[in-house]
Amino acid sequence: MDKLEVAREAVIIYFEENISATRAIEKVKEKYLATDQSKQGTNINETIFNNIIPLQDNLNNK
């Protein structure tokens, strides 16, 4: 899952559920990181989410 896919999922959840951008990103994170984490720190999805989360402040301020 790349950054665009994460952002797209978060936007869909944000509008469908009328929740904060922060919560929408958390929901996407929960959904896609609910995989085997036996290799913690090597999960590409974890890296992508960590790069996107700082953007949530911009979404909440608009």
Backbone as JSON Lines, residues from 0, in Angstrom:
{"i":0,"aa":"M","n":[0.86,-1.17,0.0],"ca":[0.0,0.0,0.0],"c":[0.91,1.23,0.0]}
{"i":1,"aa":"D","n":[0.73,2.09,-0.99],"ca":[1.56,3.3,-1.05],"c":[0.84,4.48,-0.4]}
{"i":2,"aa":"K","n":[1.51,5.61,-0.35],"ca":[0.96,6.79,0.33],"c":[-0.36,7.25,-0.27]}
{"i":3,"aa":"L","n":[-0.46,7.17,-1.59],"ca":[-1.69,7.6,-2.25],"c":[-2.87,6.72,-1.84]}
{"i":4,"aa":"E","n":[-2.64,5.43,-1.76],"ca":[-3.71,4.5,-1.35],"c":[-4.13,4.75,0.1]}
{"i":5,"aa":"V","n":[-3.17,5.01,0.96],"ca":[-3.47,5.31,2.36],"c":[-4.3,6.58,2.45]}
{"i":6,"aa":"A","n":[-3.86,7.61,1.75],"ca":[-4.57,8.88,1.77],"c":[-5.98,8.73,1.22]}
{"i":7,"aa":"R","n":[-6.12,7.99,0.14],"ca":[-7.44,7.77,-0.48],"c":[-8.38,7.08,0.5]}
{"i":8,"aa":"E","n":[-7.9,6.04,1.15],"ca":[-8.72,5.32,2.14],"c":[-9.12,6.24,3.28]}
{"i":9,"aa":"A","n":[-8.18,7.04,3.77],"ca":[-8.46,7.94,4.89],"c":[-9.5,8.98,4.51]}
{"i":10,"aa":"V","n":[-9.42,9.51,3.3],"ca":[-10.38,10.52,2.85],"c":[-11.77,9.92,2.74]}
{"i":11,"aa":"I","n":[-11.86,8.72,2.21],"ca":[-13.16,8.05,2.09],"c":[-13.78,7.86,3.48]}
{"i":12,"aa":"I","n":[-13.0,7.36,4.41],"ca":[-13.5,7.15,5.78],"c":[-13.86,8.49,6.42]}
{"i":13,"aa":"Y","n":[-13.03,9.5,6.21],"ca":[-13.25,10.84,6.78],"c":[-14.63,11.37,6.4]}
{"i":14,"aa":"F","n":[-14.98,11.26,5.12],"ca":[-16.26,11.79,4.66],"c":[-17.44,10.85,4.96]}
{"i":15,"aa":"E","n":[-17.24,9.55,4.8],"ca":[-18.34,8.61,5.04],"c":[-18.76,8.57,6.5]}
{"i":16,"aa":"E","n":[-17.8,8.62,7.39],"ca":[-18.11,8.47,8.82],"c":[-18.15,9.81,9.56]}
{"i":17,"aa":"N","n":[-17.83,10.89,8.86],"ca":[-17.85,12.23,9.44],"c":[-17.05,12.28,10.74]}
{"i":18,"aa":"I","n":[-15.81,11.81,10.66],"ca":[-14.92,11.8,11.82],"c":[-13.71,12.69,11.52]}
{"i":19,"aa":"S","n":[-12.88,12.89,12.51],"ca":[-11.69,13.73,12.31],"c":[-10.7,13.03,11.38]}
{"i":20,"aa":"A","n":[-9.85,13.83,10.77],"ca":[-8.82,13.27,9.89],"c":[-7.9,12.35,10.68]}
{"i":21,"aa":"T","n":[-7.61,12.72,11.91],"ca":[-6.76,11.9,12.76],"c":[-7.37,10.52,12.96]}
{"i":22,"aa":"R","n":[-8.65,10.47,13.28],"ca":[-9.33,9.19,13.51],"c":[-9.42,8.39,12.21]}
{"i":23,"aa":"A","n":[-9.64,9.05,11.09],"ca":[-9.71,8.35,9.8],"c":[-8.38,7.68,9.5]}
{"i":24,"aa":"I","n":[-7.29,8.38,9.74],"ca":[-5.96,7.81,9.5],"c":[-5.72,6.64,10.45]}
{"i":25,"aa":"E","n":[-6.15,6.78,11.7],"ca":[-6.0,5.69,12.67],"c":[-6.78,4.46,12.22]}
{"i":26,"aa":"K","n":[-7.99,4.66,11.68],"ca":[-8.8,3.53,11.23],"c":[-8.13,2.8,10.07]}
{"i":27,"aa":"V","n":[-7.57,3.56,9.14],"ca":[-6.86,2.94,8.01],"c":[-5.65,2.19,8.55]}
{"i":28,"aa":"K","n":[-4.96,2.79,9.48],"ca":[-3.78,2.16,10.07],"c":[-4.17,0.85,10.74]}
{"i":29,"aa":"E","n":[-5.25,0.86,11.52],"ca":[-5.72,-0.35,12.19],"c":[-6.05,-1.43,11.17]}
{"i":30,"aa":"K","n":[-6.69,-1.03,10.11],"ca":[-7.13,-1.99,9.09],"c":[-5.94,-2.64,8.38]}
{"i":31,"aa":"Y","n":[-4.96,-1.84,8.01],"ca":[-3.87,-2.37,7.2],"c":[-2.67,-2.83,8.0]}
{"i":32,"aa":"L","n":[-2.58,-2.46,9.26],"ca":[-1.48,-2.96,10.08],"c":[-1.92,-4.14,10.94]}
{"i":33,"aa":"A","n":[-3.11,-4.61,10.72],"ca":[-3.61,-5.76,11.47],"c":[-3.08,-7.05,10.86]}
{"i":34,"aa":"T","n":[-1.9,-6.97,10.26],"ca":[-1.25,-8.14,9.67],"c":[-0.2,-8.64,10.64]}
{"i":35,"aa":"D","n":[0.49,-9.68,10.27],"ca":[1.54,-10.26,11.11],"c":[2.64,-9.23,11.36]}
{"i":36,"aa":"Q","n":[2.83,-8.89,12.61],"ca":[3.84,-7.89,12.96],"c":[5.08,-8.55,13.57]}
{"i":37,"aa":"S","n":[5.32,-9.8,13.22],"ca":[6.47,-10.49,13.78],"c":[7.77,-9.86,13.33]}
{"i":38,"aa":"K","n":[7.71,-9.11,12.24],"ca":[8.9,-8.41,11.74],"c":[8.72,-6.92,11.97]}
{"i":39,"aa":"Q","n":[8.49,-6.54,13.2],"ca":[8.24,-5.13,13.52],"c":[9.4,-4.26,13.04]}
{"i":40,"aa":"G","n":[9.02,-3.1,12.53],"ca":[10.02,-2.17,12.03],"c":[10.36,-2.39,10.57]}
{"i":41,"aa":"T","n":[9.94,-3.53,10.02],"ca":[10.23,-3.79,8.61],"c":[8.97,-3.72,7.76]}
{"i":42,"aa":"N","n":[7.85,-3.5,8.39],"ca":[6.59,-3.44,7.66],"c":[6.51,-2.14,6.87]}
{"i":43,"aa":"I","n":[6.43,-2.23,5.54],"ca":[6.39,-1.05,4.69],"c":[5.16,-0.2,5.0]}
{"i":44,"aa":"N","n":[4.04,-0.81,5.34],"ca":[2.85,-0.03,5.68],"c":[3.09,0.83,6.91]}
{"i":45,"aa":"E","n":[3.81,0.3,7.87],"ca":[4.11,1.07,9.08],"c":[4.92,2.31,8.72]}
{"i":46,"aa":"T","n":[5.88,2.17,7.84],"ca":[6.69,3.3,7.4],"c":[5.84,4.33,6.69]}
{"i":47,"aa":"I","n":[4.95,3.89,5.82],"ca":[4.08,4.8,5.08],"c":[3.19,5.57,6.04]}
{"i":48,"aa":"F","n":[2.58,4.9,7.0],"ca":[1.7,5.58,7.95],"c":[2.47,6.6,8.78]}
{"i":49,"aa":"N","n":[3.66,6.25,9.18],"ca":[4.46,7.19,9.97],"c":[4.8,8.44,9.18]}
{"i":50,"aa":"N","n":[4.9,8.32,7.87],"ca":[5.18,9.47,7.02],"c":[3.93,10.3,6.76]}
{"i":51,"aa":"I","n":[2.76,9.71,6.83],"ca":[1.52,10.42,6.53],"c":[0.94,11.1,7.77]}
{"i":52,"aa":"I","n":[1.08,10.51,8.92],"ca":[0.44,11.04,10.12],"c":[0.73,12.52,10.36]}
{"i":53,"aa":"P","n":[1.94,13.05,10.12],"ca":[2.13,14.49,10.33],"c":[1.21,15.36,9.47]}
{"i":54,"aa":"L","n":[0.7,14.84,8.38],"ca":[-0.18,15.6,7.5],"c":[-1.56,15.81,8.11]}
{"i":55,"aa":"Q","n":[-1.93,15.05,9.12],"ca":[-3.27,15.13,9.69],"c":[-3.58,16.51,10.24]}
{"i":56,"aa":"D","n":[-2.6,17.24,10.76],"ca":[-2.85,18.57,11.28],"c":[-3.34,19.5,10.19]}
{"i":57,"aa":"N","n":[-2.8,19.37,9.0],"ca":[-3.24,20.2,7.89],"c":[-4.69,19.9,7.53]}
{"i":58,"aa":"L","n":[-5.09,18.64,7.59],"ca":[-6.47,18.27,7.27],"c":[-7.44,18.79,8.32]}
{"i":59,"aa":"N","n":[-7.05,18.74,9.57],"ca":[-7.94,19.16,10.65],"c":[-8.08,20.68,10.73]}
{"i":60,"aa":"N","n":[-7.15,21.41,10.18],"ca":[-7.19,22.87,10.27],"c":[-7.92,23.52,9.12]}
{"i":61,"aa":"K","n":[-8.44,22.75,8.2],"ca":[-9.14,23.34,7.04],"c":[-10.61,23.29,7.22]}
